[in-house]
CSV table of C-alpha atoms and ligand atoms in Angstrom, one decimal:
chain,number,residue,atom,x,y,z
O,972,UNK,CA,0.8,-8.9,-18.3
O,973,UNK,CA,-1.2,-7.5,-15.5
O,974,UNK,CA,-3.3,-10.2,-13.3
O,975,UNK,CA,-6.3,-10.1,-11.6
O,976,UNK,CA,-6.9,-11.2,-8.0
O,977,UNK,CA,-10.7,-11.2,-7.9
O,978,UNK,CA,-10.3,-13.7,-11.0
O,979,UNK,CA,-8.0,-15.9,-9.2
O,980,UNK,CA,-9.3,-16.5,-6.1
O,981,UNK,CA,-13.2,-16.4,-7.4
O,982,UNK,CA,-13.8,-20.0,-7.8
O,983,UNK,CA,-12.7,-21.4,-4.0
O,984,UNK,CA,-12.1,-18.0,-2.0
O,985,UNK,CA,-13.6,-16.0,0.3
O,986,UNK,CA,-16.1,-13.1,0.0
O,987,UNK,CA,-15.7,-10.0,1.9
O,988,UNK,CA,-16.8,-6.1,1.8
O,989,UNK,CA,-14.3,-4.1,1.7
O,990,UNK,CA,-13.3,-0.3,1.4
O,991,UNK,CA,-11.5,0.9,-1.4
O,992,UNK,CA,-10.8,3.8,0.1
O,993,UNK,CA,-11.6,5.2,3.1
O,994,UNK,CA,-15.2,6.1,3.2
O,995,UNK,CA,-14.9,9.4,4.1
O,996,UNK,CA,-14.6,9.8,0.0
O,997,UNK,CA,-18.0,10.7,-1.7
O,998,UNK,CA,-16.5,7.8,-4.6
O,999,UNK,CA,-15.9,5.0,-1.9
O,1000,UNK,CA,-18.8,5.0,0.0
O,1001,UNK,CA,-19.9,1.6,-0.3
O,1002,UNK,CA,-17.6,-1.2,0.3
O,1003,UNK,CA,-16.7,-3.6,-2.7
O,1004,UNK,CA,-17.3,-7.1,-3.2
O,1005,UNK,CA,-13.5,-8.6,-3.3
O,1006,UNK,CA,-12.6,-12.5,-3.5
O,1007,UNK,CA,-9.8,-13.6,-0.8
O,1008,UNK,CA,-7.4,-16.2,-1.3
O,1009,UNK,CA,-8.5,-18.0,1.9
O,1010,UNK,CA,-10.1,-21.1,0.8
O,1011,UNK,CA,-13.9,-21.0,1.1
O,1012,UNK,CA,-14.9,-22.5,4.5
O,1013,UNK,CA,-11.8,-22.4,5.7
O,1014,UNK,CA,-12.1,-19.4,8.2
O,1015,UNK,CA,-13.6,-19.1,11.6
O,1016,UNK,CA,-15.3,-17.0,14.0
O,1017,UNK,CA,-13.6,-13.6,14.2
O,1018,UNK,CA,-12.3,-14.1,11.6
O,1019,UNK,CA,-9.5,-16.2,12.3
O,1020,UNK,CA,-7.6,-18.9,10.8
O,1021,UNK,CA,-4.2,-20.3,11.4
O,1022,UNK,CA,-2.4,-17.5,10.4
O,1023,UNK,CA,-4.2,-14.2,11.9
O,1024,UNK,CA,-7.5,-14.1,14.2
O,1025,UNK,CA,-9.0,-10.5,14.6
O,1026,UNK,CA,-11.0,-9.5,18.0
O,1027,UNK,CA,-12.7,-7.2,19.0
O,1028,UNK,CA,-12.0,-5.9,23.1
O,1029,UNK,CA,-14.7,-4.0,24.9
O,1030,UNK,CA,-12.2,-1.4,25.8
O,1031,UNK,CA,-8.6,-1.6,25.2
O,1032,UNK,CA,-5.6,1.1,26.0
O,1033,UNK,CA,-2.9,0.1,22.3
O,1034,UNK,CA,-0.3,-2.4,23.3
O,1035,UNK,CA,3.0,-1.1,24.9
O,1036,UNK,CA,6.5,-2.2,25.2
O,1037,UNK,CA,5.7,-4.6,28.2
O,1038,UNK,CA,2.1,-5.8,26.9
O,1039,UNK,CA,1.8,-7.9,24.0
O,1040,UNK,CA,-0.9,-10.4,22.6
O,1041,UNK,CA,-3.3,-12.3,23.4
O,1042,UNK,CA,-5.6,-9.8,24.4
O,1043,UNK,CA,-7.7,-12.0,27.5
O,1044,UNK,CA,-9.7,-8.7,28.4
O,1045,UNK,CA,-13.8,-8.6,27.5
O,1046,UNK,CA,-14.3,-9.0,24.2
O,1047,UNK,CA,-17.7,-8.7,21.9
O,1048,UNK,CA,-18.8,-11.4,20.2
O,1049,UNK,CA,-17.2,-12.7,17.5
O,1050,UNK,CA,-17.8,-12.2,13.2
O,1051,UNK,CA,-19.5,-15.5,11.7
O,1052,UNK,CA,-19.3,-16.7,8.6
O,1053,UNK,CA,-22.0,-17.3,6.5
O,1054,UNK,CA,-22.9,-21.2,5.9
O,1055,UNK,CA,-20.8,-21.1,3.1
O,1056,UNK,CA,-18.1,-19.8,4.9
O,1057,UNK,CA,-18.4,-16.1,3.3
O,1058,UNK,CA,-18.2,-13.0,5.5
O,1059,UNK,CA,-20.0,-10.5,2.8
O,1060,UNK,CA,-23.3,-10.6,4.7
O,1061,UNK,CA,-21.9,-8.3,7.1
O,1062,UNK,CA,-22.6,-4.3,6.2
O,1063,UNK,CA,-21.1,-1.4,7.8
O,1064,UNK,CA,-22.8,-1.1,11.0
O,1065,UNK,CA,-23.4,-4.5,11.5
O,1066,UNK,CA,-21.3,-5.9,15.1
O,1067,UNK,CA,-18.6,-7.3,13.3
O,1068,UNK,CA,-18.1,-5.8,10.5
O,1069,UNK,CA,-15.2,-3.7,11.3
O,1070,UNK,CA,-13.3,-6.8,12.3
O,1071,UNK,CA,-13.9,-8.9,9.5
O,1072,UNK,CA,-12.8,-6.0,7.0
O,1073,UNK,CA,-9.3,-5.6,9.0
O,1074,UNK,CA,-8.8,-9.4,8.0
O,1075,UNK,CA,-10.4,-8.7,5.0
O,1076,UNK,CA,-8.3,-6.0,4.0
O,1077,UNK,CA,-5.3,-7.3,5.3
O,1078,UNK,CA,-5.7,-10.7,3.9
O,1079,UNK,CA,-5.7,-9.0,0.5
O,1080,UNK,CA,-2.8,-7.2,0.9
O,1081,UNK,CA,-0.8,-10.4,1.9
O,1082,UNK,CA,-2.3,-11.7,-1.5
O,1083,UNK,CA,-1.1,-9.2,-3.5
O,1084,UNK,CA,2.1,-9.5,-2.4
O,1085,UNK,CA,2.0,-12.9,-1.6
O,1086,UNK,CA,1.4,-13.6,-5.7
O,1087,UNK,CA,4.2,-11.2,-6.3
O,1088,UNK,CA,6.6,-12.8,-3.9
O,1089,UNK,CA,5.6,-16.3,-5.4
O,1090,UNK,CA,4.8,-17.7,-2.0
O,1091,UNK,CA,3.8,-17.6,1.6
O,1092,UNK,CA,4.8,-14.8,3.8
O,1093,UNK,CA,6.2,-15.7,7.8
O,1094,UNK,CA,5.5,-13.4,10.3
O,1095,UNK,CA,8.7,-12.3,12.3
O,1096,UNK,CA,7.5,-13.1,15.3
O,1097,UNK,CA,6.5,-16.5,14.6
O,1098,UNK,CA,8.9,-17.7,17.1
O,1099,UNK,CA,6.4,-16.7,20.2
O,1100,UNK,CA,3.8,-16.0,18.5
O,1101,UNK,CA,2.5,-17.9,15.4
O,1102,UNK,CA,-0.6,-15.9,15.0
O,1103,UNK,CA,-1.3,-12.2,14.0
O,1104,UNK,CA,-4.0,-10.5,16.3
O,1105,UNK,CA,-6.1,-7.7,14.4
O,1106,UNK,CA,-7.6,-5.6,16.4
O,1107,UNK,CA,-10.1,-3.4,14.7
O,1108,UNK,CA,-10.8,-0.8,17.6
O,1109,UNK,CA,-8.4,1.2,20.5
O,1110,UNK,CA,-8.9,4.2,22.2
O,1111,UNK,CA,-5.9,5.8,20.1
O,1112,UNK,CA,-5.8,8.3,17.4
O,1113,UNK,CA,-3.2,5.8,15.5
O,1114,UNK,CA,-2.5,2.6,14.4
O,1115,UNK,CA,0.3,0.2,14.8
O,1116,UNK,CA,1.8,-3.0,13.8
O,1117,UNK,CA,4.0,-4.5,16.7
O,1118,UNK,CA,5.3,-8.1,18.0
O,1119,UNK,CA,1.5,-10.2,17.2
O,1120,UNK,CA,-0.2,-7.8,16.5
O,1121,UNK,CA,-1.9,-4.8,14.6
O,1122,UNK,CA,-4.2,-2.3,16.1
O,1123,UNK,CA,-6.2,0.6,15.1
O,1124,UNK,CA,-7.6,3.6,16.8
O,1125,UNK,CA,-9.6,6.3,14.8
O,1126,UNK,CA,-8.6,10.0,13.4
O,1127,UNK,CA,-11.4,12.8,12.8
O,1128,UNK,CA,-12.5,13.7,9.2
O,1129,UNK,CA,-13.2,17.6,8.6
O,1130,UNK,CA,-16.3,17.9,10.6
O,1131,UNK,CA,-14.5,16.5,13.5
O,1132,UNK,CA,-16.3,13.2,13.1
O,1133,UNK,CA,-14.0,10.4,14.8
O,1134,UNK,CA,-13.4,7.8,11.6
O,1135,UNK,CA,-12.1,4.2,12.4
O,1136,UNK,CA,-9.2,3.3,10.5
O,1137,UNK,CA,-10.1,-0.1,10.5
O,1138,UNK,CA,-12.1,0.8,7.7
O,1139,UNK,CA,-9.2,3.0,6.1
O,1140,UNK,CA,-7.7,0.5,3.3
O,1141,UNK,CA,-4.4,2.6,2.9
O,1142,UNK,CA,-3.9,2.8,6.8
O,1143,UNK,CA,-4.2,-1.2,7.9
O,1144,UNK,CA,-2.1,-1.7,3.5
O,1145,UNK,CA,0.4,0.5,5.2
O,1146,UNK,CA,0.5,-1.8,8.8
O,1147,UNK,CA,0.7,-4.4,6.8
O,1148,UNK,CA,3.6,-3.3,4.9
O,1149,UNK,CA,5.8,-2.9,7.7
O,1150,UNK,CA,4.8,-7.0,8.5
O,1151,UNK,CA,6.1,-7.4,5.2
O,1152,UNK,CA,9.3,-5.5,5.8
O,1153,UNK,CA,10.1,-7.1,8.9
O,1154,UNK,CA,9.8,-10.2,7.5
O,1155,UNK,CA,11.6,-9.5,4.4
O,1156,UNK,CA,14.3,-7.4,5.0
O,1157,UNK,CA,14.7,-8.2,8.5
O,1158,UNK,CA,15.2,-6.5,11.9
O,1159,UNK,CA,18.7,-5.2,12.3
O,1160,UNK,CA,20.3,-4.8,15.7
O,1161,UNK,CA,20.3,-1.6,17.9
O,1162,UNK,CA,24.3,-1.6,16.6
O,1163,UNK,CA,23.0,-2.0,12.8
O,1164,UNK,CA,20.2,0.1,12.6
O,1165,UNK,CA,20.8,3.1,10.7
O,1166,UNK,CA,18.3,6.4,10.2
O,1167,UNK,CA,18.2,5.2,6.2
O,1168,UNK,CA,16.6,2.0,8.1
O,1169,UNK,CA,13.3,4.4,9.8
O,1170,UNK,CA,12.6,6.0,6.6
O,1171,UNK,CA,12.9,2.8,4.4
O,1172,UNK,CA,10.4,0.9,6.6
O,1173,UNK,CA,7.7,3.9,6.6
O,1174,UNK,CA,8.5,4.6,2.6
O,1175,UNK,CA,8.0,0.6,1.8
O,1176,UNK,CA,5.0,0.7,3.7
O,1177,UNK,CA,3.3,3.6,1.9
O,1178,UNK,CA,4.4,2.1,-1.3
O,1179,UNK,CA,2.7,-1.5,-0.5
O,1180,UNK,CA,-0.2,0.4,0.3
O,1181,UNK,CA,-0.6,2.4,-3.2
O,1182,UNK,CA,0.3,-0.7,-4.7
O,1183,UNK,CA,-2.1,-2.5,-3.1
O,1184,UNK,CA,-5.1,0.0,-3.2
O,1185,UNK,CA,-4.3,-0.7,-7.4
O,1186,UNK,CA,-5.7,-4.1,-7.0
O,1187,UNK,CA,-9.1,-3.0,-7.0
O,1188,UNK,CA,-10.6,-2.4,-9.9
O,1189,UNK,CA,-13.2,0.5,-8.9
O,1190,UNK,CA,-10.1,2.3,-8.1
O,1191,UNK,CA,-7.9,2.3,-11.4
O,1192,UNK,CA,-11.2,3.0,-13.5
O,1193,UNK,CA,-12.0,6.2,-10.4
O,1194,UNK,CA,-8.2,7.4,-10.6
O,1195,UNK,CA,-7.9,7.4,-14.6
O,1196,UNK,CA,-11.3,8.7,-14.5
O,1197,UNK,CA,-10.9,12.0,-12.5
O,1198,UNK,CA,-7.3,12.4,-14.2
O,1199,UNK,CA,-8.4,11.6,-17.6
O,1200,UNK,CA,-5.7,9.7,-17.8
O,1201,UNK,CA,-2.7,12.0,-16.7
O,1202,UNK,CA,-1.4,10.7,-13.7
O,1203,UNK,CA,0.1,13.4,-13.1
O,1204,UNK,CA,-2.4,15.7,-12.0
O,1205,UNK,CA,-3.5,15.4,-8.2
O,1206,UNK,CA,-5.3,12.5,-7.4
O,1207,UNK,CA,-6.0,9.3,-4.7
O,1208,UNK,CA,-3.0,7.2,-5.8
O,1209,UNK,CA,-0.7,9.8,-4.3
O,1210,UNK,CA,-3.1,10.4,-1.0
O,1211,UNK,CA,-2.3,7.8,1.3
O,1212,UNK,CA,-4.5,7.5,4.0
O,1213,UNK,CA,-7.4,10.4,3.0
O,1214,UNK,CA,-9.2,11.7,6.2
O,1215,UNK,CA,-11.5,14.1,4.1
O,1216,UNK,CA,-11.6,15.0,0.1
O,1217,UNK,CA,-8.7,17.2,0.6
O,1218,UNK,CA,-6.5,15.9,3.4
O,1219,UNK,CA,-4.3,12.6,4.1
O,1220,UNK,CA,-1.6,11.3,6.1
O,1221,UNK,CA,0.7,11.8,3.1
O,1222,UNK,CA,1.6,12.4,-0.3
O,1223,UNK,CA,3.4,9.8,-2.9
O,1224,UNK,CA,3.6,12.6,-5.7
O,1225,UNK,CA,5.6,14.9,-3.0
O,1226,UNK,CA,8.6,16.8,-4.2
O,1227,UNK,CA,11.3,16.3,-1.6
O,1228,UNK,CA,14.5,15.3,-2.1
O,1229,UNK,CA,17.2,13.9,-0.1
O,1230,UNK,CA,18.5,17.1,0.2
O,1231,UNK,CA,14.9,18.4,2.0
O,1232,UNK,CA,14.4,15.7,4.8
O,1233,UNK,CA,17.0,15.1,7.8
O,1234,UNK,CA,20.4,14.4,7.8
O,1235,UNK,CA,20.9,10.9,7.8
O,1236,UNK,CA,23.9,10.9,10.1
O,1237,UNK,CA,21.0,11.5,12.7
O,1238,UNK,CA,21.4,9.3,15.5
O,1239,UNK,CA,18.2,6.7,14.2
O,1240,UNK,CA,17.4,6.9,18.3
O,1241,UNK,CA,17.0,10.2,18.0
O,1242,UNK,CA,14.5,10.0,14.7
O,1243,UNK,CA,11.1,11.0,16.2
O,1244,UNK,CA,8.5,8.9,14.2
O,1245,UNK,CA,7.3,11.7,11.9
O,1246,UNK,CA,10.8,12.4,11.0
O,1247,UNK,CA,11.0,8.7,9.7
O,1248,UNK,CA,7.9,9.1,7.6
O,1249,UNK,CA,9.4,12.4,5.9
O,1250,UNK,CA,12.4,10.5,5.5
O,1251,UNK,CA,10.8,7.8,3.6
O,1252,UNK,CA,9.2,10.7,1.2
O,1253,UNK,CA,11.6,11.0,-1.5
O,1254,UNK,CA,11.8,7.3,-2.2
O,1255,UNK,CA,8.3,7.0,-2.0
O,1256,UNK,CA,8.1,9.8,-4.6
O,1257,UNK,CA,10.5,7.7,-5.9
O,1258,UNK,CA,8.5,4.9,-6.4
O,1259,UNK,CA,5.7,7.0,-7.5
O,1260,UNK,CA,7.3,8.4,-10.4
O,1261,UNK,CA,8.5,5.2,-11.5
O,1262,UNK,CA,4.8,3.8,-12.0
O,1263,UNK,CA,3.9,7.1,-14.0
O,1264,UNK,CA,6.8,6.4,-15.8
O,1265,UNK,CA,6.4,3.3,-16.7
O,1266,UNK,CA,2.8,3.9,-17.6
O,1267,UNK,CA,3.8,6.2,-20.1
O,1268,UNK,CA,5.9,3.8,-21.5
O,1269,UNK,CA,3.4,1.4,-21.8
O,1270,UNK,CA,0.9,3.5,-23.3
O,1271,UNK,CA,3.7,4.5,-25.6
O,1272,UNK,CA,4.0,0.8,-26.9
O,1273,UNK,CA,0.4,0.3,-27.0
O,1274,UNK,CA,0.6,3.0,-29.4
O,1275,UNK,CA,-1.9,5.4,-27.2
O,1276,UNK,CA,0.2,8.4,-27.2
O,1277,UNK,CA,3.9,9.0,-28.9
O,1278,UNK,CA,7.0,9.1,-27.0
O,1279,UNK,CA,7.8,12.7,-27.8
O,1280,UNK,CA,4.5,13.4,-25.8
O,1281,UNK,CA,5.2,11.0,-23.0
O,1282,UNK,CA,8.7,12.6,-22.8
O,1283,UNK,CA,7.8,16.2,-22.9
O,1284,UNK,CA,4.9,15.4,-19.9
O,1285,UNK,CA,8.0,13.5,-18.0
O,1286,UNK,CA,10.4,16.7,-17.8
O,1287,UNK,CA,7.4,19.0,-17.5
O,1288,UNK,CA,6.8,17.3,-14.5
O,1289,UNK,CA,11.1,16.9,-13.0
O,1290,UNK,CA,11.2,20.7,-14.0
O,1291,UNK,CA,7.8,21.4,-11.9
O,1292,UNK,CA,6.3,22.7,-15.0
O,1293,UNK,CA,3.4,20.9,-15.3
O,1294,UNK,CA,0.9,24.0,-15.0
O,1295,UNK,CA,2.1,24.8,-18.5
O,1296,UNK,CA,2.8,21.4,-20.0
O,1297,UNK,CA,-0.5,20.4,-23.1
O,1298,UNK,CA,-1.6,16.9,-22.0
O,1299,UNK,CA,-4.8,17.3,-24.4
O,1300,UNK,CA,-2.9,14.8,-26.5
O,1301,UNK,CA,-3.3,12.6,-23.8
O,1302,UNK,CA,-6.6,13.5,-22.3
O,1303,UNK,CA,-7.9,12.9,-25.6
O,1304,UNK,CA,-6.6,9.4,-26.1
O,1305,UNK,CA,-7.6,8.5,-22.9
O,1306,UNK,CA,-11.6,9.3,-23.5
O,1307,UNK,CA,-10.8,7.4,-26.9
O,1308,UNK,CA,-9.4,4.2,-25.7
O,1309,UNK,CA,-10.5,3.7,-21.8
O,1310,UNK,CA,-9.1,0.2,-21.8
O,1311,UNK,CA,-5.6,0.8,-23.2
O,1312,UNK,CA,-5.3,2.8,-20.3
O,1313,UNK,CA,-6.6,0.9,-17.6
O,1314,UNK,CA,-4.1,-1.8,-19.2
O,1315,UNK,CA,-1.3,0.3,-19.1
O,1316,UNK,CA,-2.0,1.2,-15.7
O,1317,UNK,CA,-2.4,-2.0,-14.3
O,1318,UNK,CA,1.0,-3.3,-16.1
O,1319,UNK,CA,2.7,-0.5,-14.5
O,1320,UNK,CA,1.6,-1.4,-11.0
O,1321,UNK,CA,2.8,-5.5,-11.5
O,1322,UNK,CA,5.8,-4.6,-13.2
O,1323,UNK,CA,6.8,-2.0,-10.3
O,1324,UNK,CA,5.7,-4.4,-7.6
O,1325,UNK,CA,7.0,-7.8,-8.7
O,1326,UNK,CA,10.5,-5.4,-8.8
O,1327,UNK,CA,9.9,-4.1,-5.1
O,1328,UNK,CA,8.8,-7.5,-4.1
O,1329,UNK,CA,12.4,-9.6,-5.2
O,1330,UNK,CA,13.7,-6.0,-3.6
O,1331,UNK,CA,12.4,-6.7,-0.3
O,1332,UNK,CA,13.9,-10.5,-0.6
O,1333,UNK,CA,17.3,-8.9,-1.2
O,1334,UNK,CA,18.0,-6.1,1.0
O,1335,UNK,CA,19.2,-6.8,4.7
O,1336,UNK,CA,18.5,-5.0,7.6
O,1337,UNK,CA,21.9,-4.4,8.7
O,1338,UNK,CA,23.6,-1.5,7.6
O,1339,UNK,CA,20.5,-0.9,5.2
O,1340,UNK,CA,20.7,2.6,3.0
O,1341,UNK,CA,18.6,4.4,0.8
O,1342,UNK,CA,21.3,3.8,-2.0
O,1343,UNK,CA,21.2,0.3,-1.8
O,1344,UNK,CA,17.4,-0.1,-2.3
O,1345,UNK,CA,17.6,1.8,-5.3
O,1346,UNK,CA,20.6,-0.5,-6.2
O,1347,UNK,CA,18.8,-3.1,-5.5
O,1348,UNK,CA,15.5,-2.4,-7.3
O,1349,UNK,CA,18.0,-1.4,-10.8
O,1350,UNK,CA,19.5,-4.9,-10.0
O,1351,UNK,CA,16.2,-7.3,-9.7
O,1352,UNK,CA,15.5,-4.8,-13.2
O,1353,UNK,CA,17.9,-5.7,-15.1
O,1354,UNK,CA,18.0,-9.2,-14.5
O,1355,UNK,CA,13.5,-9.0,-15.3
O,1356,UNK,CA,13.6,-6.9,-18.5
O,1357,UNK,CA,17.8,-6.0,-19.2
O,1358,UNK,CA,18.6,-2.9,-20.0
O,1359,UNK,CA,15.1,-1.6,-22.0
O,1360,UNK,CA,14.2,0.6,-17.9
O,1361,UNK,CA,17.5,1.2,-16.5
O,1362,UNK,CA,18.1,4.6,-17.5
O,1363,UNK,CA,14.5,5.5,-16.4
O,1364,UNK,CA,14.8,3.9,-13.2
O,1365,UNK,CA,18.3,5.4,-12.4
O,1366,UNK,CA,16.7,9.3,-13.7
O,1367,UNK,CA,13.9,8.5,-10.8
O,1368,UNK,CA,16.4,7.6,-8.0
O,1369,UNK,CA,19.2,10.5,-9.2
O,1370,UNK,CA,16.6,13.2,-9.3
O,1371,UNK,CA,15.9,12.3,-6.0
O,1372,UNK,CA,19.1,12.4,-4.8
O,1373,UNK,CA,19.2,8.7,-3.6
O,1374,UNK,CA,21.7,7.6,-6.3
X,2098,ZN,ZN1,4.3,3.4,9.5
């Protein structure tokens, strides 16, 4: 049920090296060979095609509110391609290589979702400008995805080292996200924009990036590997955006409820940005239980474990009671039957984004609350599978206090 991009786009698209993960993670230090759907040949210096072109400026402050693309300052030179129109001959270090694995990266996230959505995904801004600009390096300790464009600045690891986070896959997944969601959903007006709106557009983008970060496959075999197959003990699915082994921008496994984050009657002008993305956490936990969840499930029908174990592990973990809860059952299974795993996983992951995908189609801007994106996800649900993952579904969103 579950696809696979690399064998899709292997015999006519594009090579690139790209991180998993950010590198900073002793398991993703070297960049993996990945297939893009661009068709081979087709892309040029930068990398650039008609769609999105990245750059690289000498020195560059991050776009304002007045500034927007092109950039027309001093730029290095640009990333070739190879003579068969491949960009894996470029290795970190290399001039270059940062910019051809933003457009790397970002080129497979539009894939991903671009295979869920069943076709090709317009830029908002198309209207002034019909190119994205990538721009792999500002003197900023963020990164942002505005009107053209998406830039990146750098964050220190641990030992204070400055990281890029053109090379953080979860960070430029997450950018791309909120491309996806202004496109999707829309751009509501300063009357229709409601708080629910902030926290939606920072919880959809986390979400496209664990989803994302799923389509490689060094990653599902690394996270089933250091769980041994319970998802529900700590690992790099829930980290988005790791600066060291221990630390990251957030967490998807996170416990908060509605109940925990800001009142949503807040004025959405008055939402400072960090208030958004803790606003987004309970429906990204959301989100994140659901894929467990349906996991289980999975491995239920494949006969890996039995639904009295899969059910027990699911209220351990509502009732915060995991510490005590015997997964051996599981553990066990898992070093038997690898495969049945990495299935399950993978089935999970479509099966939650095709759902979030036809969600994004659905929802409007306007008006937008948390309560209707759950309604809308049970909706596009139903009408997929019936009523076989309603009651699961509607468990993750009530728990939560969205529903
Ligand atoms: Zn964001």
């Amino acid at each position: 049920m579950s696809f696979s991009l690399d064998r899709f786009f292997r015999p006519v698209g594009t090579r690139f090296r790209l991180f998993a993960q950010s590198p900073v993670l002793d398991d993703f230090r070297e960049p993996e060979l990945v297939y893009v759907s661009s068709p081979r040949g087709s892309l040029g210096p930068g990398p650039s095609d008609e769609r999105m072109y990245a750059l690289s400026p000498i020195d560059k402050k991050p776009y304002g509110d007045e500034d927007l693309p092109p950039f027309r300052g001093p730029k290095d030179a640009p990333a070739l391609p190879d003579r068969a129109g491949h960009f894996d001959h470029l290795q970190p270090g290399d001039p270059g290589f940062e910019a051809a694995h933003m457009f790397g990266t970002v080129r497979r996230v539009l894939d991903v979702w671009e295979v869920y959505l069943g076709g090709p995904l317009h830029w908002h801004f198309a209207m002034t400008h019909p190119r994205l600009e990538l721009i792999p390096h500002v003197a900023w300790d963020n990164a942002h995805f505005g009107w053209g464009f998406m830039e990146c600045g750098e964050g220190a690891d641990d030992q204070g080292e400055k990281r890029p986070y053109a090379l953080n896959f979860d960070v430029l997944a997450h950018e791309t996200g909120h491309g996806l969601v202004f496109s999707l959903v829309g751009m509501p007006t300063p009357e229709t924009l409601t708080t629910a709106y902030r926290g939606f557009h920072e919880s959809a983008s986390d979400c496209v990036a664990m989803l994302s970060v799923l389509h490689f496959d060094s990653f599902v075999d690394h996270v089933l590997r250091v769980t041994e197959g319970d998802l529900y003990v700590a690992n790099e699915l829930c980290r988005i955006g790791e600066l060291s082994e221990t630390r990251q921008i957030r967490s998807a496994s996170n416990a908060l409820k509605m109940a925990d984050v800001i009142s949503l009657d807040t004025p959405p002008n008055k939402v400072t940005g960090k208030q958004a993305h803790t606003l987004g956490q309970p429906l990204t936990g959301a989100i994140f239980d659901i894929i467990v969840d349906l996991y289980l499930d999975r491995l239920v029908a494949f006969r890996l474990v039995s639904a009295d174990l899969a059910s027990t592990l699911r209220r351990a973990a509502k009732e915060d009671a995991l510490e005590q809860a015997d997964d051996r059952a599981l553990t066990d299974a898992y070093r038997r039957e690898p495969e049945g795993f990495r299935r399950a996983l993978c089935d999970a992951r479509d099966m939650v984004g095709l759902r979030l995908a036809a969600t994004f189609h659905r929802l409007q801007a306007d008006g937008l609350t948390f309560e209707r994106v759950a309604r809308s996800f049970l909706g596009v649900d139903r009408e997929l599978t019936g009523s076989v993952n309603q009651a699961l579904l509607a468990d993750s969103f009530r728990w939560r206090q969205i529903l």
